Amino acid sequence: ELREELTNSGSHFCSQTDTEVIPHLIDQELAAGADFLSAFNAAIKRLQGAYALGVICSDEPGQLLAARSGSPLVIGVGRNEYFLASDAAAIIAHTPDMIFLEEGDRARITLEGVTIWDATGSEVERPVKTSSLVEQSLDKGGYRHYMLKEIYQQPEAIIDTLEGRLGHEQVLEGAFGPQAAAILDQVDSVQIIACGTSSHAGQVARYWIESIAGVPCQVEIASEFRYRDTVLSANTLLVTISQSGETADTLEGLREAKRRGVKHALAICNVPESSLVRESDLVLMTHAGPEIGVASTKAFTTQLVALMLLCIVIARRHGLTAEREKRLVEELRALPEVVTRVLELDSEIESLASDFRDKHHALFLGRGMQYPVAQEGALKLKEISYIHAEAYPAGELKHGPLALVDEQMPVIAVAPNDHLLEKLKSNIHEVQARGGRMLVFADQQVQIDDADIRLVQVPVSLNYLAPVVYTIPLQLLSYHVAVIKGTDVDQPRNLAKSVTVE
């Protein structure tokens, strides 16, 4: 509507982007005699939707005007200098001191200082915070790509996420905040919303929460949840998962749930200053450190660790015995060492990547808790190697996907030594019978006697935390395939690290 109005009034557009509407609106106000700040404010009042703006005017060069709605915006405060960015990581090399603008804020930045107005137009003070980011954590550290560095950082990231959250034999509830006990005592169901990789973490958590805690759990893509008439009980705990804490659909899902009467929300996030953290009642931070590669790795595994901690404190209220909690805590403590051992498979997995050099499609199979892991493996492969990859519950093969299998279709299966192993073996043989090329990641105890199957034996897995363990080789496989394909591993085409638009 604005574009049509401006065109009819004589404005000439050079592109098809919505962004270009904004300078034309400002210019229209300037032409009517307004000063820069007044013109900016008048233009902002006419905008709908999400935006994060930084605007300068050649006629008044001594100021930078900023505004945010639905998208993050941070002002870096240096010595006689200021910076404007959508993410702290973009400016940490210049200053650790930052002002995080709130929803609806507008700001005027000059060399004399920063003036901020809230959504009502009232002048407000926003605190200058020192970011927890460390500049040195933003380099590659000798690795070829950020993604590979971040894959190898996972044992340390898991240790950091568990730090201070485990007692001798139990999870410490204080990690969830002072209100946690009162809120968790009321929880009778869980609704998880997230996007992309984070939604796969949520799918794993559903298995945990329902099997360990015996509490109903639903998981939904945030962009779908927002527009569906979801039925939520008064005591549903809404769990949002986002690496950046600025994912637009997840944030709007949280806000929509609050409008529908959800009383309590918990955020699992990696950025303490983010919008998601500020708008949630409870927060469990994943101390993964900065994740630069677009394809999420250590953020995913630490999200799973955080979700297991949440599962345990909920289950404690629904019959979890002290002995079973002790075993789960022992698994959590053992996890970093197990992940370290899995990383030793890197060279073996790299040698398998050449099989994908000329491939354009791939299938991933998993059962039970490993189905979301298969989904995550398929997402990683398509994100960074541009191979079309899909994941299916292995039992669904005969209901359609088997028609795709031939000698040109690599099929990757995740096969831990659990109660579903024999059924998965049957699915593997179905693929073999159709000439499919099988690559199987399995426990060292698993024997699959077929010379045509490429078998990678993963160090003895854990029980409930097996999804974390089996994620690692799929990350390595995707990475090495992308390197062979020659794609931009850290910045794949058409994708962004923090999806701040709907």
Coordinates of C-alpha atoms in Angstrom, one line a residue:
E1 CA 0.0 0.0 0.0
L2 CA 2.8 2.4 0.9
R3 CA 4.7 1.6 -2.2
E4 CA 1.7 2.3 -4.4
E5 CA 0.9 5.5 -2.6
L6 CA 4.5 6.7 -2.9
T7 CA 4.7 5.8 -6.6
N8 CA 1.5 7.7 -7.3
S9 CA 2.9 10.7 -5.6
G10 CA 6.0 10.7 -7.8
S11 CA 8.6 8.6 -5.9
H12 CA 10.9 6.5 -8.1
F13 CA 11.9 3.1 -6.8
C14 CA 15.2 1.4 -7.8
S15 CA 14.5 -2.0 -6.4
Q16 CA 11.7 -4.4 -5.3
T17 CA 12.7 -4.4 -1.6
D18 CA 10.3 -3.3 1.1
T19 CA 13.2 -1.5 2.7
E20 CA 13.3 1.2 0.0
V21 CA 9.9 2.4 1.1
I22 CA 11.3 3.8 4.3
P23 CA 13.7 6.3 2.9
H24 CA 11.0 7.5 0.5
L25 CA 8.6 8.0 3.4
I26 CA 11.3 10.0 5.2
D27 CA 12.1 12.0 2.1
Q28 CA 8.5 12.8 1.7
E29 CA 8.3 14.3 5.2
L30 CA 11.6 16.2 4.7
A31 CA 10.2 17.7 1.5
A32 CA 7.2 18.9 3.5
G33 CA 9.5 20.9 5.8
A34 CA 10.1 18.5 8.7
D35 CA 13.5 18.1 10.3
F36 CA 15.3 14.7 10.2
L37 CA 14.1 13.4 13.6
S38 CA 10.5 14.5 13.0
A39 CA 10.5 13.0 9.5
F40 CA 11.9 9.7 10.8
N41 CA 9.3 9.4 13.6
A42 CA 6.5 10.2 11.2
A43 CA 7.7 7.5 8.8
I44 CA 8.1 4.9 11.6
K45 CA 4.5 5.5 12.7
R46 CA 3.3 4.3 9.2
L47 CA 5.2 1.0 9.3
Q48 CA 3.8 -2.4 10.1
G49 CA 5.7 -5.7 10.6
A50 CA 9.3 -6.4 11.7
Y51 CA 12.2 -4.0 11.1
A52 CA 15.5 -2.9 12.6
L53 CA 16.6 0.4 11.2
G54 CA 19.7 2.7 11.1
V55 CA 19.2 5.8 9.1
I56 CA 21.5 8.8 8.3
C57 CA 20.7 12.0 6.4
S58 CA 23.1 13.9 4.2
D59 CA 21.6 17.2 5.3
E60 CA 22.1 16.4 9.0
P61 CA 25.2 14.2 9.1
G62 CA 25.9 14.5 12.8
Q63 CA 23.3 12.0 13.9
L64 CA 22.2 8.4 13.4
L65 CA 18.6 7.4 14.0
A66 CA 17.6 3.9 14.9
A67 CA 14.4 2.0 15.5
R68 CA 13.3 -1.6 16.1
S69 CA 10.1 -3.6 16.0
G70 CA 10.1 -7.4 16.0
S71 CA 13.9 -7.5 15.1
P72 CA 16.8 -7.0 17.5
L73 CA 19.0 -3.9 17.5
V74 CA 22.0 -3.2 19.7
I75 CA 24.1 0.0 20.1
G76 CA 27.8 -0.5 20.8
V77 CA 29.3 2.2 23.1
G78 CA 32.9 2.9 22.5
R79 CA 35.3 5.7 23.3
N80 CA 33.9 8.7 21.4
E81 CA 32.2 6.3 18.9
Y82 CA 29.1 4.3 18.6
F83 CA 28.1 1.2 16.6
L84 CA 24.7 -0.1 15.5
A85 CA 24.1 -3.8 14.7
S86 CA 21.5 -6.5 15.0
D87 CA 23.8 -8.8 17.0
A88 CA 26.5 -8.3 19.6
A89 CA 28.9 -10.6 17.8
A90 CA 29.1 -8.1 14.9
I91 CA 30.6 -5.3 17.1
I92 CA 32.4 -7.2 19.9
A93 CA 35.7 -6.5 18.2
H94 CA 35.1 -2.8 18.6
T95 CA 33.5 -2.6 22.1
P96 CA 32.1 -5.0 24.8
D97 CA 29.8 -2.3 26.1
M98 CA 26.3 -2.3 24.6
I99 CA 22.8 -1.0 24.9
F100 CA 20.1 -3.5 23.9
L101 CA 17.1 -1.6 22.6
E102 CA 13.7 -2.9 23.7
E103 CA 10.7 -3.6 21.5
G104 CA 9.4 -0.4 19.9
D105 CA 12.4 1.7 20.9
R106 CA 13.8 4.5 18.8
A107 CA 17.2 6.1 19.4
R108 CA 19.1 9.2 18.3
I109 CA 22.9 8.7 18.3
T110 CA 25.3 11.6 18.2
L111 CA 28.9 12.1 19.4
E112 CA 27.4 13.8 22.5
G113 CA 25.5 10.6 23.4
V114 CA 22.4 8.4 22.9
T115 CA 18.8 9.5 23.5
I116 CA 16.2 6.7 23.5
W117 CA 12.4 6.8 23.4
D118 CA 10.1 3.9 24.1
A119 CA 7.1 2.8 22.0
T120 CA 4.9 5.4 23.7
G121 CA 7.3 8.2 22.8
S122 CA 8.6 8.7 26.3
E123 CA 12.3 9.3 26.8
V124 CA 13.8 6.4 28.7
E125 CA 17.2 5.1 30.0
R126 CA 18.4 1.8 28.8
P127 CA 21.4 0.3 30.7
V128 CA 24.8 -0.1 29.2
K129 CA 25.7 -3.8 29.6
T130 CA 29.0 -5.5 29.1
S131 CA 28.6 -8.4 26.7
S132 CA 29.7 -11.8 27.8
L133 CA 31.2 -12.5 24.3
V134 CA 34.9 -12.8 24.0
E135 CA 36.5 -11.5 20.8
Q136 CA 39.0 -14.4 20.7
S137 CA 36.1 -16.8 20.5
L138 CA 35.1 -15.3 17.2
D139 CA 38.1 -16.5 15.2
K140 CA 38.6 -19.9 13.7
G141 CA 41.3 -21.0 16.1
G142 CA 43.3 -22.8 13.5
Y143 CA 40.4 -24.8 12.0
R144 CA 39.5 -24.5 8.3
H145 CA 36.0 -23.5 9.0
Y146 CA 34.0 -22.2 12.0
M147 CA 31.7 -25.2 11.7
L148 CA 34.5 -27.7 12.2
K149 CA 35.8 -25.7 15.2
E150 CA 32.3 -25.7 16.7
I151 CA 31.9 -29.4 16.2
Y152 CA 35.1 -30.0 18.1
Q153 CA 34.1 -27.5 20.8
Q154 CA 31.1 -29.7 21.8
P155 CA 32.7 -31.6 24.7
E156 CA 33.7 -28.3 26.4
A157 CA 30.3 -26.7 25.5
I158 CA 28.5 -29.5 27.2
I159 CA 30.8 -29.2 30.3
D160 CA 30.1 -25.5 30.5
T161 CA 26.3 -26.1 30.1
L162 CA 26.3 -28.6 33.0
E163 CA 28.6 -26.4 35.2
G164 CA 26.9 -25.6 38.5
R165 CA 23.7 -27.5 37.6
L166 CA 24.5 -31.0 38.9
G167 CA 24.8 -32.0 42.5
H168 CA 26.3 -35.3 43.5
E169 CA 23.3 -37.4 42.4
Q170 CA 20.7 -34.8 41.3
V171 CA 20.0 -31.8 39.1
L172 CA 20.1 -28.5 41.0
E173 CA 16.8 -26.6 40.5
G174 CA 18.4 -23.3 41.3
A175 CA 19.8 -23.2 37.8
F176 CA 16.3 -22.4 36.5
G177 CA 15.8 -19.3 38.6
P178 CA 14.2 -18.4 41.9
Q179 CA 10.7 -18.9 40.7
A180 CA 11.4 -22.3 39.2
A181 CA 10.1 -24.5 42.1
A182 CA 6.7 -22.7 42.3
I183 CA 6.2 -22.7 38.6
L184 CA 7.3 -26.3 38.0
D185 CA 5.1 -27.6 40.8
Q186 CA 2.1 -26.5 38.7
V187 CA 3.1 -28.0 35.4
D188 CA 0.8 -30.7 34.0
S189 CA 1.9 -30.6 30.3
V190 CA 4.6 -29.1 28.2
Q191 CA 4.4 -27.3 24.8
I192 CA 7.6 -26.8 23.0
I193 CA 7.9 -24.4 20.1
A194 CA 11.0 -23.8 18.0
C195 CA 12.3 -23.6 14.4
G196 CA 14.8 -25.6 12.4
T197 CA 17.5 -27.4 14.3
S198 CA 16.0 -26.2 17.6
S199 CA 12.7 -27.9 16.8
H200 CA 14.6 -31.2 16.3
A201 CA 16.0 -30.8 19.9
G202 CA 12.4 -30.3 21.0
Q203 CA 11.3 -33.5 19.3
V204 CA 14.0 -35.5 21.2
A205 CA 12.8 -33.8 24.4
R206 CA 9.3 -35.0 23.8
Y207 CA 10.5 -38.6 24.0
W208 CA 12.3 -37.9 27.2
I209 CA 9.6 -35.9 28.9
E210 CA 6.9 -38.4 28.1
S211 CA 8.9 -41.5 28.9
I212 CA 10.9 -40.2 32.0
A213 CA 8.4 -37.8 33.5
G214 CA 5.1 -39.3 32.2
V215 CA 3.9 -35.8 31.3
P216 CA 2.2 -35.0 28.0
C217 CA 4.5 -33.0 25.7
Q218 CA 3.7 -31.4 22.3
V219 CA 6.3 -30.0 19.9
E220 CA 5.4 -27.6 17.1
I221 CA 7.2 -25.5 14.6
A222 CA 6.9 -21.9 15.8
S223 CA 5.7 -20.5 12.5
E224 CA 2.8 -23.0 12.5
F225 CA 2.0 -22.7 16.2
R226 CA 1.4 -19.0 15.8
Y227 CA -1.5 -19.4 13.4
R228 CA -3.2 -22.5 14.8
D229 CA -5.9 -22.6 17.4
T230 CA -3.8 -24.6 19.9
V231 CA -5.5 -26.0 23.0
L232 CA -3.3 -25.3 26.0
S233 CA -4.2 -26.0 29.7
A234 CA -3.7 -23.3 32.3
N235 CA -0.8 -25.2 33.7
T236 CA 1.0 -25.9 30.4
L237 CA 4.7 -24.9 30.5
L238 CA 5.6 -23.2 27.2
V239 CA 9.2 -24.0 26.3
T240 CA 10.8 -21.9 23.6
I241 CA 14.2 -22.9 22.1
S242 CA 16.4 -20.6 20.1
Q243 CA 20.2 -20.3 19.8
S244 CA 20.0 -16.5 19.2
G245 CA 16.9 -15.7 21.2
E246 CA 15.8 -13.5 18.3
T247 CA 14.1 -16.0 16.0
A248 CA 11.1 -14.0 14.8
D249 CA 8.6 -16.9 14.7
T250 CA 9.6 -18.3 18.0
L251 CA 9.3 -14.8 19.7
E252 CA 5.9 -14.3 18.1
G253 CA 4.9 -17.8 19.2
L254 CA 5.8 -16.9 22.8
R255 CA 3.8 -13.6 22.6
E256 CA 0.8 -15.4 21.0
A257 CA 0.8 -18.0 23.8
K258 CA 0.8 -15.3 26.4
R259 CA -2.2 -13.7 24.6
R260 CA -3.9 -17.0 24.8
G261 CA -3.4 -17.2 28.6
V262 CA -0.3 -19.3 29.0
K263 CA 1.0 -18.3 32.5
H264 CA 4.5 -19.6 32.4
A265 CA 7.2 -19.7 29.8
L266 CA 10.8 -21.1 29.9
A267 CA 13.4 -20.1 27.3
I268 CA 16.4 -22.3 26.4
C269 CA 18.8 -19.9 24.7
N270 CA 22.5 -19.2 24.1
V271 CA 22.4 -15.4 24.2
P272 CA 21.7 -13.9 27.6
E273 CA 20.9 -10.4 26.3
S274 CA 18.3 -11.7 23.8
S275 CA 14.6 -10.8 23.5
L276 CA 13.5 -14.3 24.2
V277 CA 15.4 -14.3 27.5
R278 CA 14.0 -11.0 28.5
E279 CA 10.4 -12.0 27.8
S280 CA 10.4 -15.4 29.5
D281 CA 9.6 -16.3 33.2
L282 CA 12.3 -18.9 33.4
V283 CA 15.5 -19.2 31.5
L284 CA 18.1 -22.0 31.1
M285 CA 21.1 -20.8 29.2
T286 CA 23.1 -23.1 27.0
H287 CA 26.7 -22.0 27.6
A288 CA 27.8 -23.0 24.1
G289 CA 29.7 -19.8 23.4
P290 CA 29.4 -17.9 20.2
E291 CA 28.3 -20.0 17.2
I292 CA 29.4 -18.4 14.0
G293 CA 28.6 -21.1 11.4
V294 CA 25.1 -20.9 10.1
A295 CA 24.6 -24.7 10.4
S296 CA 24.1 -25.2 14.2
T297 CA 26.2 -27.8 15.9
K298 CA 27.2 -27.1 19.5
A299 CA 24.1 -25.1 20.1
F300 CA 22.0 -28.2 19.2
T301 CA 23.8 -30.6 21.5
T302 CA 23.8 -28.1 24.4
Q303 CA 20.1 -27.5 23.8
L304 CA 19.6 -31.3 24.3
V305 CA 21.6 -31.2 27.5
A306 CA 19.5 -28.3 28.8
L307 CA 16.3 -30.2 27.8
M308 CA 17.4 -33.3 29.7
L309 CA 18.0 -31.1 32.8
L310 CA 14.4 -29.7 32.4
C311 CA 13.0 -33.2 31.9
I312 CA 14.6 -34.4 35.2
V313 CA 13.3 -31.5 37.3
I314 CA 9.8 -32.1 35.9
A315 CA 10.0 -35.8 36.3
R316 CA 11.0 -35.4 40.0
R317 CA 7.5 -34.1 40.6
H318 CA 5.9 -37.1 38.8
G319 CA 7.4 -40.1 40.4
L320 CA 11.1 -40.1 39.3
T321 CA 13.0 -42.1 41.8
A322 CA 16.3 -40.9 43.3
E323 CA 18.0 -44.0 41.9
R324 CA 16.8 -43.3 38.3
E325 CA 17.8 -39.6 38.6
K326 CA 21.2 -40.7 39.8
R327 CA 21.6 -42.8 36.6
L328 CA 20.6 -39.9 34.4
V329 CA 23.0 -37.6 36.2
E330 CA 25.8 -40.2 35.6
E331 CA 24.9 -40.2 31.9
L332 CA 25.2 -36.4 31.8
R333 CA 28.5 -36.4 33.5
A334 CA 29.8 -39.1 31.1
L335 CA 28.6 -37.3 28.0
P336 CA 31.6 -35.0 27.3
E337 CA 34.0 -37.9 27.3
V338 CA 31.8 -40.0 25.1
V339 CA 31.5 -37.1 22.6
T340 CA 35.3 -36.7 22.6
R341 CA 35.6 -40.4 21.7
V342 CA 33.1 -40.0 18.9
L343 CA 35.1 -37.1 17.4
E344 CA 38.0 -39.6 16.9
L345 CA 35.9 -41.1 14.1
D346 CA 36.6 -37.9 12.0
S347 CA 39.1 -39.4 9.7
E348 CA 37.0 -42.5 9.0
I349 CA 33.9 -40.3 8.3
E350 CA 36.0 -38.0 6.0
S351 CA 37.0 -41.0 3.9
L352 CA 33.3 -41.9 3.4
A353 CA 32.3 -38.4 2.2
S354 CA 33.7 -39.0 -1.3
D355 CA 30.9 -41.4 -1.9
F356 CA 28.6 -38.3 -2.0
R357 CA 30.6 -36.3 -4.5
D358 CA 28.2 -36.9 -7.4
K359 CA 25.0 -37.4 -5.3
H360 CA 22.0 -35.1 -5.5
H361 CA 19.7 -36.9 -3.0
A362 CA 19.9 -38.8 0.3
L363 CA 17.6 -40.5 2.8
F364 CA 18.2 -40.6 6.5
L365 CA 16.5 -43.2 8.7
G366 CA 16.0 -43.4 12.5
R367 CA 13.5 -44.9 15.0
G368 CA 12.2 -43.6 18.3
M369 CA 14.5 -41.0 19.8
Q370 CA 16.8 -41.3 16.8
Y371 CA 14.2 -40.1 14.3
P372 CA 14.7 -36.4 15.2
V373 CA 18.5 -37.1 15.0
A374 CA 17.9 -38.4 11.4
Q375 CA 16.0 -35.2 10.7
E376 CA 18.8 -33.1 12.0
G377 CA 21.3 -35.1 9.9
A378 CA 19.3 -34.5 6.8
L379 CA 18.9 -30.8 7.6
K380 CA 22.7 -30.4 8.0
L381 CA 23.4 -32.2 4.7
K382 CA 21.0 -30.0 2.7
E383 CA 22.0 -26.8 4.5
I384 CA 25.7 -26.9 3.7
S385 CA 26.2 -29.3 0.8
Y386 CA 23.0 -28.5 -1.1
I387 CA 22.2 -32.2 -1.4
H388 CA 18.4 -32.8 -1.2
A389 CA 18.1 -34.9 1.9
E390 CA 15.0 -36.2 3.7
A391 CA 14.5 -38.1 6.9
Y392 CA 11.9 -40.7 7.7
P393 CA 11.0 -43.0 10.6
A394 CA 12.5 -46.2 9.3
G395 CA 9.1 -47.9 9.7
E396 CA 7.6 -45.6 7.1
L397 CA 9.9 -46.8 4.3
K398 CA 7.3 -49.2 2.9
H399 CA 4.7 -46.4 2.9
G400 CA 6.3 -44.4 0.1
P401 CA 10.0 -43.6 0.4
L402 CA 11.1 -47.0 -0.7
A403 CA 10.1 -46.1 -4.2
L404 CA 13.0 -43.6 -4.3
V405 CA 15.6 -46.2 -3.4
D406 CA 18.1 -47.3 -6.1
E407 CA 21.8 -47.7 -6.5
Q408 CA 22.2 -43.9 -6.8
M409 CA 20.4 -43.2 -3.5
P410 CA 22.6 -43.1 -0.4
V411 CA 20.7 -44.1 2.7
I412 CA 22.1 -43.2 6.1
A413 CA 20.8 -45.0 9.2
V414 CA 21.3 -44.4 12.9
A415 CA 21.4 -47.7 14.8
P416 CA 22.0 -47.7 18.5
N417 CA 21.8 -51.0 20.4
D418 CA 18.3 -50.4 21.8
H419 CA 14.9 -52.2 21.8
L420 CA 14.2 -51.0 18.2
L421 CA 17.5 -52.4 16.7
E422 CA 16.1 -55.6 15.2
K423 CA 13.2 -53.7 13.5
L424 CA 15.7 -51.2 12.1
K425 CA 17.9 -54.0 10.8
S426 CA 14.8 -55.2 8.9
N427 CA 14.4 -51.8 7.4
I428 CA 18.1 -51.8 6.4
H429 CA 17.6 -55.1 4.6
E430 CA 14.6 -53.6 2.7
V431 CA 16.9 -50.9 1.4
Q432 CA 19.6 -53.4 0.5
A433 CA 17.1 -55.5 -1.5
R434 CA 16.4 -52.5 -3.7
G435 CA 20.0 -51.8 -4.4
G436 CA 20.3 -48.8 -2.1
R437 CA 23.7 -47.8 -0.8
M438 CA 23.6 -48.0 3.0
L439 CA 25.8 -46.1 5.5
V440 CA 25.0 -47.2 9.1
F441 CA 26.2 -45.6 12.3
A442 CA 25.9 -48.2 15.0
D443 CA 27.1 -49.1 18.5
Q444 CA 30.2 -51.2 18.7
Q445 CA 28.2 -54.1 19.9
V446 CA 25.9 -54.1 16.8
Q447 CA 26.8 -56.6 14.2
I448 CA 25.5 -56.2 10.6
D449 CA 27.0 -58.9 8.4
D450 CA 26.8 -57.5 4.9
A451 CA 29.8 -56.5 2.9
D452 CA 27.8 -53.9 0.9
I453 CA 26.9 -51.9 4.0
R454 CA 29.3 -49.2 5.1
L455 CA 29.3 -49.6 8.9
V456 CA 30.8 -46.9 11.2
Q457 CA 30.9 -48.2 14.8
V458 CA 30.3 -45.5 17.3
P459 CA 31.9 -45.8 20.8
V460 CA 29.6 -47.5 23.3
S461 CA 26.6 -45.1 23.6
L462 CA 24.6 -43.9 26.5
N463 CA 21.0 -44.7 27.0
Y464 CA 18.7 -41.7 27.0
L465 CA 21.5 -39.4 25.8
A466 CA 22.2 -41.5 22.7
P467 CA 20.7 -38.8 20.5
V468 CA 23.5 -36.4 21.5
V469 CA 26.1 -39.1 20.7
Y470 CA 24.7 -40.0 17.3
T471 CA 24.4 -36.4 16.2
I472 CA 28.2 -35.9 16.1
P473 CA 29.0 -38.3 13.3
L474 CA 26.2 -36.8 11.2
Q475 CA 27.6 -33.4 11.7
L476 CA 31.0 -34.6 10.6
L477 CA 29.6 -36.3 7.6
S478 CA 27.7 -33.2 6.4
Y479 CA 30.8 -31.1 6.9
H480 CA 33.2 -33.3 4.9
V481 CA 30.6 -33.7 2.1
A482 CA 30.2 -29.9 1.9
V483 CA 34.0 -29.5 1.7
I484 CA 34.2 -32.0 -1.2
K485 CA 31.3 -30.2 -2.9
G486 CA 33.2 -26.9 -2.6
T487 CA 30.3 -25.0 -1.0
D488 CA 30.5 -22.2 1.5
V489 CA 30.4 -24.2 4.7
D490 CA 30.0 -21.4 7.2
Q491 CA 27.8 -19.2 5.1
P492 CA 25.6 -21.4 2.9
R493 CA 23.6 -19.6 0.2
N494 CA 20.2 -18.1 1.0
L495 CA 20.5 -18.7 4.8
A496 CA 21.2 -16.5 7.8
K497 CA 22.5 -17.4 11.3
S498 CA 19.8 -15.5 13.2
V499 CA 16.4 -15.5 11.4
T500 CA 14.9 -12.3 12.6
V501 CA 12.3 -12.0 9.9
E502 CA 9.1 -13.9 9.6

